[in-house]
PDB file of N, CA and C in Angstrom:
ATOM      1  N   LEU A  22      41.739 -10.688 -26.213  1.00 82.00           N
ATOM      2  CA  LEU A  22      41.648 -10.216 -26.007  1.00 82.00           C
ATOM      3  C   LEU A  22      39.261 -11.071 -26.148  1.00 82.00           C
ATOM      4  N   GLY A  23      39.387 -10.926 -27.807  1.00 90.00           N
ATOM      5  CA  GLY A  23      37.802 -11.054 -28.309  1.00 90.00           C
ATOM      6  C   GLY A  23      37.318 -12.792 -27.944  1.00 90.00           C
ATOM      7  N   ALA A  24      38.465 -14.145 -27.803  1.00 93.00           N
ATOM      8  CA  ALA A  24      38.424 -14.861 -27.619  1.00 93.00           C
ATOM      9  C   ALA A  24      38.149 -15.343 -25.952  1.00 93.00           C
ATOM     10  N   HIS A  25      38.549 -14.022 -24.917  1.00 94.00           N
ATOM     11  CA  HIS A  25      38.555 -14.744 -23.763  1.00 94.00           C
ATOM     12  C   HIS A  25      37.130 -13.849 -23.177  1.00 94.00           C
ATOM     13  N   ALA A  26      36.715 -12.562 -23.872  1.00 95.00           N
ATOM     14  CA  ALA A  26      35.488 -12.391 -23.922  1.00 95.00           C
ATOM     15  C   ALA A  26      34.435 -13.749 -23.960  1.00 95.00           C
ATOM     16  N   LEU A  27      34.822 -13.925 -25.916  1.00 97.00           N
ATOM     17  CA  LEU A  27      33.504 -14.824 -25.750  1.00 97.00           C
ATOM     18  C   LEU A  27      33.115 -16.090 -25.167  1.00 97.00           C
ATOM     19  N   ALA A  28      34.413 -16.723 -24.716  1.00 97.00           N
ATOM     20  CA  ALA A  28      34.384 -17.877 -23.306  1.00 97.00           C
ATOM     21  C   ALA A  28      33.482 -17.515 -21.833  1.00 97.00           C
ATOM     22  N   TYR A  29      34.309 -15.679 -22.256  1.00 97.00           N
ATOM     23  CA  TYR A  29      33.468 -15.267 -20.155  1.00 97.00           C
ATOM     24  C   TYR A  29      31.730 -15.675 -20.568  1.00 97.00           C
ATOM     25  N   VAL A  30      31.291 -14.891 -21.677  1.00 98.00           N
ATOM     26  CA  VAL A  30      29.947 -14.904 -21.746  1.00 98.00           C
ATOM     27  C   VAL A  30      29.332 -15.873 -21.881  1.00 98.00           C
ATOM     28  N   LEU A  31      29.779 -16.787 -22.526  1.00 98.00           N
ATOM     29  CA  LEU A  31      29.689 -18.615 -23.214  1.00 98.00           C
ATOM     30  C   LEU A  31      29.022 -19.076 -21.562  1.00 98.00           C
ATOM     31  N   VAL A  32      30.274 -19.491 -21.299  1.00 98.00           N
ATOM     32  CA  VAL A  32      30.675 -20.222 -20.608  1.00 98.00           C
ATOM     33  C   VAL A  32      29.702 -19.527 -18.543  1.00 98.00           C
ATOM     34  N   ASN A  33      29.635 -18.309 -18.616  1.00 98.00           N
ATOM     35  CA  ASN A  33      28.726 -17.440 -17.552  1.00 98.00           C
ATOM     36  C   ASN A  33      27.054 -17.551 -18.361  1.00 98.00           C
ATOM     37  N   ALA A  34      27.011 -17.579 -19.271  1.00 98.00           N
ATOM     38  CA  ALA A  34      25.901 -17.758 -19.506  1.00 98.00           C
ATOM     39  C   ALA A  34      24.612 -19.404 -19.034  1.00 98.00           C
ATOM     40  N   PHE A  35      25.704 -20.052 -19.528  1.00 98.00           N
ATOM     41  CA  PHE A  35      25.606 -21.029 -19.651  1.00 98.00           C
ATOM     42  C   PHE A  35      25.349 -22.072 -17.757  1.00 98.00           C
ATOM     43  N   LEU A  36      26.256 -21.193 -17.081  1.00 97.00           N
ATOM     44  CA  LEU A  36      26.054 -21.403 -15.597  1.00 97.00           C
ATOM     45  C   LEU A  36      24.478 -20.572 -15.058  1.00 97.00           C
ATOM     46  N   VAL A  37      24.412 -19.431 -16.081  1.00 96.00           N
ATOM     47  CA  VAL A  37      23.338 -18.448 -15.639  1.00 96.00           C
ATOM     48  C   VAL A  37      21.795 -19.495 -15.764  1.00 96.00           C
ATOM     49  N   VAL A  38      22.077 -20.285 -17.089  1.00 96.00           N
ATOM     50  CA  VAL A  38      20.761 -21.184 -17.189  1.00 96.00           C
ATOM     51  C   VAL A  38      20.994 -22.581 -16.576  1.00 96.00           C
ATOM     52  N   ILE A  39      21.520 -22.746 -15.721  1.00 94.00           N
ATOM     53  CA  ILE A  39      22.036 -23.991 -14.761  1.00 94.00           C
ATOM     54  C   ILE A  39      20.993 -23.516 -13.805  1.00 94.00           C
ATOM     55  N   TRP A  40      21.435 -22.560 -13.127  1.00 95.00           N
ATOM     56  CA  TRP A  40      21.061 -21.828 -11.673  1.00 95.00           C
ATOM     57  C   TRP A  40      19.687 -21.762 -12.723  1.00 95.00           C
ATOM     58  N   SER A  41      18.833 -21.197 -13.121  1.00 93.00           N
ATOM     59  CA  SER A  41      17.485 -20.939 -13.197  1.00 93.00           C
ATOM     60  C   SER A  41      16.724 -21.943 -13.976  1.00 93.00           C
ATOM     61  N   LEU A  42      17.623 -23.030 -14.141  1.00 93.00           N
ATOM     62  CA  LEU A  42      16.528 -24.499 -14.339  1.00 93.00           C
ATOM     63  C   LEU A  42      16.285 -25.094 -12.831  1.00 93.00           C
ATOM     64  N   ASN A  43      17.411 -25.052 -11.918  1.00 91.00           N
ATOM     65  CA  ASN A  43      17.320 -25.371 -10.694  1.00 91.00           C
ATOM     66  C   ASN A  43      15.851 -24.407  -9.706  1.00 91.00           C
ATOM     67  N   GLY A  44      15.415 -23.709 -10.737  1.00 85.00           N
ATOM     68  CA  GLY A  44      14.647 -23.044  -9.595  1.00 85.00           C
ATOM     69  C   GLY A  44      15.627 -21.493  -9.290  1.00 85.00           C
ATOM     70  N   THR A  45      14.967 -20.161  -9.524  1.00 80.00           N
ATOM     71  CA  THR A  45      15.197 -19.284  -9.435  1.00 80.00           C
ATOM     72  C   THR A  45      15.240 -18.227  -8.277  1.00 80.00           C
ATOM     73  N   ASP A  46      14.517 -18.986  -7.575  1.00 84.00           N
ATOM     74  CA  ASP A  46      14.277 -18.825  -5.891  1.00 84.00           C
ATOM     75  C   ASP A  46      15.823 -19.064  -4.717  1.00 84.00           C
ATOM     76  N   GLN A  47      16.312 -19.420  -5.476  1.00 86.00           N
ATOM     77  CA  GLN A  47      17.371 -19.859  -4.789  1.00 86.00           C
ATOM     78  C   GLN A  47      18.740 -18.779  -4.909  1.00 86.00           C
ATOM     79  N   PHE A  48      19.358 -18.637  -4.214  1.00 93.00           N
ATOM     80  CA  PHE A  48      20.715 -17.334  -4.026  1.00 93.00           C
ATOM     81  C   PHE A  48      21.065 -17.938  -5.542  1.00 93.00           C
ATOM     82  N   PHE A  49      21.668 -16.726  -6.111  1.00 94.00           N
ATOM     83  CA  PHE A  49      21.890 -16.364  -7.462  1.00 94.00           C
ATOM     84  C   PHE A  49      23.714 -16.445  -7.760  1.00 94.00           C
ATOM     85  N   TRP A  50      24.435 -17.675  -7.328  1.00 95.00           N
ATOM     86  CA  TRP A  50      25.365 -18.156  -6.858  1.00 95.00           C
ATOM     87  C   TRP A  50      26.371 -18.247  -8.207  1.00 95.00           C
ATOM     88  N   PRO A  51      25.795 -17.831  -9.622  1.00 96.00           N
ATOM     89  CA  PRO A  51      26.439 -17.651 -10.463  1.00 96.00           C
ATOM     90  C   PRO A  51      27.020 -16.679 -10.411  1.00 96.00           C
ATOM     91  N   LEU A  52      26.963 -16.161  -9.177  1.00 97.00           N
ATOM     92  CA  LEU A  52      27.383 -14.441  -9.161  1.00 97.00           C
ATOM     93  C   LEU A  52      29.264 -14.210  -9.011  1.00 97.00           C
ATOM     94  N   PHE A  53      29.462 -15.296  -8.244  1.00 97.00           N
ATOM     95  CA  PHE A  53      30.664 -15.458  -7.993  1.00 97.00           C
ATOM     96  C   PHE A  53      31.665 -15.497  -9.492  1.00 97.00           C
ATOM     97  N   PRO A  54      31.400 -16.827  -9.958  1.00 98.00           N
ATOM     98  CA  PRO A  54      31.835 -16.611 -10.783  1.00 98.00           C
ATOM     99  C   PRO A  54      32.544 -15.493 -11.953  1.00 98.00           C
ATOM    100  N   ILE A  55      31.214 -15.383 -12.089  1.00 98.00           N
ATOM    101  CA  ILE A  55      30.832 -14.175 -13.155  1.00 98.00           C
ATOM    102  C   ILE A  55      31.998 -12.613 -12.430  1.00 98.00           C
ATOM    103  N   LEU A  56      31.702 -12.331 -10.953  1.00 98.00           N
ATOM    104  CA  LEU A  56      32.581 -11.252 -10.496  1.00 98.00           C
ATOM    105  C   LEU A  56      34.562 -11.876 -10.781  1.00 98.00           C
ATOM    106  N   GLY A  57      33.984 -12.678 -10.464  1.00 97.00           N
ATOM    107  CA  GLY A  57      36.089 -13.597 -10.398  1.00 97.00           C
ATOM    108  C   GLY A  57      36.546 -13.427 -11.702  1.00 97.00           C
ATOM    109  N   TRP A  58      35.833 -14.020 -12.571  1.00 98.00           N
ATOM    110  CA  TRP A  58      36.440 -14.665 -13.899  1.00 98.00           C
ATOM    111  C   TRP A  58      36.109 -12.624 -14.585  1.00 98.00           C
ATOM    112  N   GLY A  59      35.105 -11.859 -13.743  1.00 98.00           N
ATOM    113  CA  GLY A  59      35.375 -10.680 -14.411  1.00 98.00           C
ATOM    114  C   GLY A  59      36.321 -10.071 -14.223  1.00 98.00           C
ATOM    115  N   ILE A  60      36.582  -9.970 -12.757  1.00 98.00           N
ATOM    116  CA  ILE A  60      38.552  -8.904 -12.767  1.00 98.00           C
ATOM    117  C   ILE A  60      39.432  -9.465 -13.628  1.00 98.00           C
ATOM    118  N   GLY A  61      39.257 -11.062 -13.571  1.00 96.00           N
ATOM    119  CA  GLY A  61      40.871 -11.388 -14.677  1.00 96.00           C
ATOM    120  C   GLY A  61      40.488 -11.007 -16.085  1.00 96.00           C
ATOM    121  N   LEU A  62      39.309 -11.474 -15.993  1.00 97.00           N
ATOM    122  CA  LEU A  62      38.965 -10.567 -18.063  1.00 97.00           C
ATOM    123  C   LEU A  62      39.330  -8.768 -17.893  1.00 97.00           C
ATOM    124  N   ALA A  63      38.642  -8.204 -16.602  1.00 97.00           N
ATOM    125  CA  ALA A  63      38.737  -6.388 -16.769  1.00 97.00           C
ATOM    126  C   ALA A  63      40.713  -5.953 -16.591  1.00 97.00           C
ATOM    127  N   PHE A  64      41.491  -6.875 -15.550  1.00 96.00           N
ATOM    128  CA  PHE A  64      42.757  -7.232 -15.998  1.00 96.00           C
ATOM    129  C   PHE A  64      43.319  -7.784 -17.535  1.00 96.00           C
ATOM    130  N   ASN A  65      42.890  -8.412 -18.432  1.00 94.00           N
ATOM    131  CA  ASN A  65      43.146  -8.978 -19.155  1.00 94.00           C
ATOM    132  C   ASN A  65      43.418  -7.714 -20.814  1.00 94.00           C
ATOM    133  N   ALA A  66      42.351  -7.395 -20.158  1.00 94.00           N
ATOM    134  CA  ALA A  66      41.212  -5.917 -21.355  1.00 94.00           C
ATOM    135  C   ALA A  66      42.653  -4.829 -20.724  1.00 94.00           C
ATOM    136  N   TRP A  67      42.829  -4.501 -19.619  1.00 94.00           N
ATOM    137  CA  TRP A  67      43.798  -3.511 -19.639  1.00 94.00           C
ATOM    138  C   TRP A  67      45.439  -3.945 -19.929  1.00 94.00           C
ATOM    139  N   ASP A  68      45.525  -5.004 -19.800  1.00 92.00           N
ATOM    140  CA  ASP A  68      47.094  -5.156 -20.811  1.00 92.00           C
ATOM    141  C   ASP A  68      47.176  -5.186 -21.747  1.00 92.00           C
ATOM    142  N   VAL A  69      46.139  -5.635 -22.780  1.00 92.00           N
ATOM    143  CA  VAL A  69      45.753  -5.322 -23.854  1.00 92.00           C
ATOM    144  C   VAL A  69      45.510  -3.909 -24.407  1.00 92.00           C
ATOM    145  N   LEU A  70      45.233  -3.381 -23.879  1.00 92.00           N
ATOM    146  CA  LEU A  70      44.683  -1.760 -24.482  1.00 92.00           C
ATOM    147  C   LEU A  70      45.027  -0.477 -24.049  1.00 92.00           C
ATOM    148  N   PHE A  71      46.020  -0.659 -22.331  1.00 92.00           N
ATOM    149  CA  PHE A  71      47.032  -0.186 -22.290  1.00 92.00           C
ATOM    150  C   PHE A  71      48.773  -0.709 -21.898  1.00 92.00           C
ATOM    151  N   PRO A  72      49.292  -1.171 -22.952  1.00 88.00           N
ATOM    152  CA  PRO A  72      50.019  -2.105 -22.444  1.00 88.00           C
ATOM    153  C   PRO A  72      51.803  -1.254 -22.145  1.00 88.00           C
ATOM    154  N   GLY A  73      52.316  -1.501 -21.151  1.00 89.00           N
ATOM    155  CA  GLY A  73      53.297  -0.799 -20.859  1.00 89.00           C
ATOM    156  C   GLY A  73      54.106   0.215 -21.460  1.00 89.00           C
ATOM    157  N   PRO A  74      55.473   0.619 -20.932  1.00 91.00           N
ATOM    158  CA  PRO A  74      56.151   1.263 -21.937  1.00 91.00           C
ATOM    159  C   PRO A  74      57.561  -0.269 -22.453  1.00 91.00           C
ATOM    160  N   SER A  75      57.193  -0.207 -24.123  1.00 91.00           N
ATOM    161  CA  SER A  75      58.269  -0.883 -24.844  1.00 91.00           C
ATOM    162  C   SER A  75      59.688  -0.590 -24.040  1.00 91.00           C
ATOM    163  N   GLU A  76      60.725  -2.477 -24.213  1.00 93.00           N
ATOM    164  CA  GLU A  76      61.742  -2.192 -24.567  1.00 93.00           C
ATOM    165  C   GLU A  76      62.992  -0.937 -24.264  1.00 93.00           C
ATOM    166  N   ASP A  77      62.084  -0.474 -25.755  1.00 93.00           N
ATOM    167  CA  ASP A  77      63.236   1.019 -26.263  1.00 93.00           C
ATOM    168  C   ASP A  77      63.289   1.889 -25.498  1.00 93.00           C
ATOM    169  N   ARG A  78      61.611   2.287 -25.201  1.00 93.00           N
ATOM    170  CA  ARG A  78      61.692   3.484 -24.609  1.00 93.00           C
ATOM    171  C   ARG A  78      61.885   3.601 -23.252  1.00 93.00           C
ATOM    172  N   ILE A  79      61.949   2.063 -22.609  1.00 93.00           N
ATOM    173  CA  ILE A  79      62.600   2.172 -21.536  1.00 93.00           C
ATOM    174  C   ILE A  79      64.415   2.173 -21.277  1.00 93.00           C
ATOM    175  N   ARG A  80      64.839   1.577 -22.561  1.00 95.00           N
ATOM    176  CA  ARG A  80      66.489   1.479 -22.553  1.00 95.00           C
ATOM    177  C   ARG A  80      66.709   3.515 -22.961  1.00 95.00           C
ATOM    178  N   ALA A  81      66.162   3.861 -23.557  1.00 94.00           N
ATOM    179  CA  ALA A  81      66.127   5.342 -23.569  1.00 94.00           C
ATOM    180  C   ALA A  81      65.575   6.099 -22.691  1.00 94.00           C
ATOM    181  N   GLU A  82      65.220   5.764 -22.367  1.00 93.00           N
ATOM    182  CA  GLU A  82      64.587   6.786 -20.522  1.00 93.00           C
ATOM    183  C   GLU A  82      66.222   6.689 -19.815  1.00 93.00           C
ATOM    184  N   MET A  83      66.723   5.172 -19.682  1.00 94.00           N
ATOM    185  CA  MET A  83      67.733   4.715 -18.556  1.00 94.00           C
ATOM    186  C   MET A  83      69.116   5.812 -19.287  1.00 94.00           C
ATOM    187  N   ASP A  84      69.169   5.723 -20.965  1.00 94.00           N
ATOM    188  CA  ASP A  84      70.584   6.770 -20.767  1.00 94.00           C
ATOM    189  C   ASP A  84      70.124   8.020 -20.534  1.00 94.00           C
ATOM    190  N   ARG A  85      68.792   8.451 -21.220  1.00 94.00           N
ATOM    191  CA  ARG A  85      68.354   9.687 -20.474  1.00 94.00           C
ATOM    192  C   ARG A  85      69.536  10.376 -19.274  1.00 94.00           C
ATOM    193  N   LEU A  86      69.293   9.354 -18.118  1.00 95.00           N
ATOM    194  CA  LEU A  86      69.227   9.652 -17.074  1.00 95.00           C
ATOM    195  C   LEU A  86      71.056   8.886 -16.446  1.00 95.00           C
ATOM    196  N   ARG A  87      71.127   8.209 -17.342  1.00 95.00           N
ATOM    197  CA  ARG A  87      72.724   7.930 -16.929  1.00 95.00           C
ATOM    198  C   ARG A  87      73.481   9.543 -17.810  1.00 95.00           C
ATOM    199  N   HIS A  88      72.944   9.634 -19.049  1.00 92.00           N
ATOM    200  CA  HIS A  88      74.106  11.128 -19.103  1.00 92.00           C
ATOM    201  C   HIS A  88      73.862  12.596 -19.277  1.00 92.00           C
ATOM    202  N   GLY A  89      72.460  12.328 -18.832  1.00 79.00           N
ATOM    203  CA  GLY A  89      72.507  13.869 -17.907  1.00 79.00           C
ATOM    204  C   GLY A  89      71.457  14.459 -19.621  1.00 79.00           C
TER     205      GLY A  89
END
């Protein structure tokens, strides 16, 4: 997650610098990659920080349901 977040910040900062060098009176087009990539980064963070149940936990629940 840390490497993904670092890449996100660095690349998007670079895009904002490119935008600012072309004149800031233009539409803020870096918004699109910032939001799009940000959604992907949020889902990745969710997967890392809140993993689903383990295989052992699923198997134990299945056994519990089978054998009542």
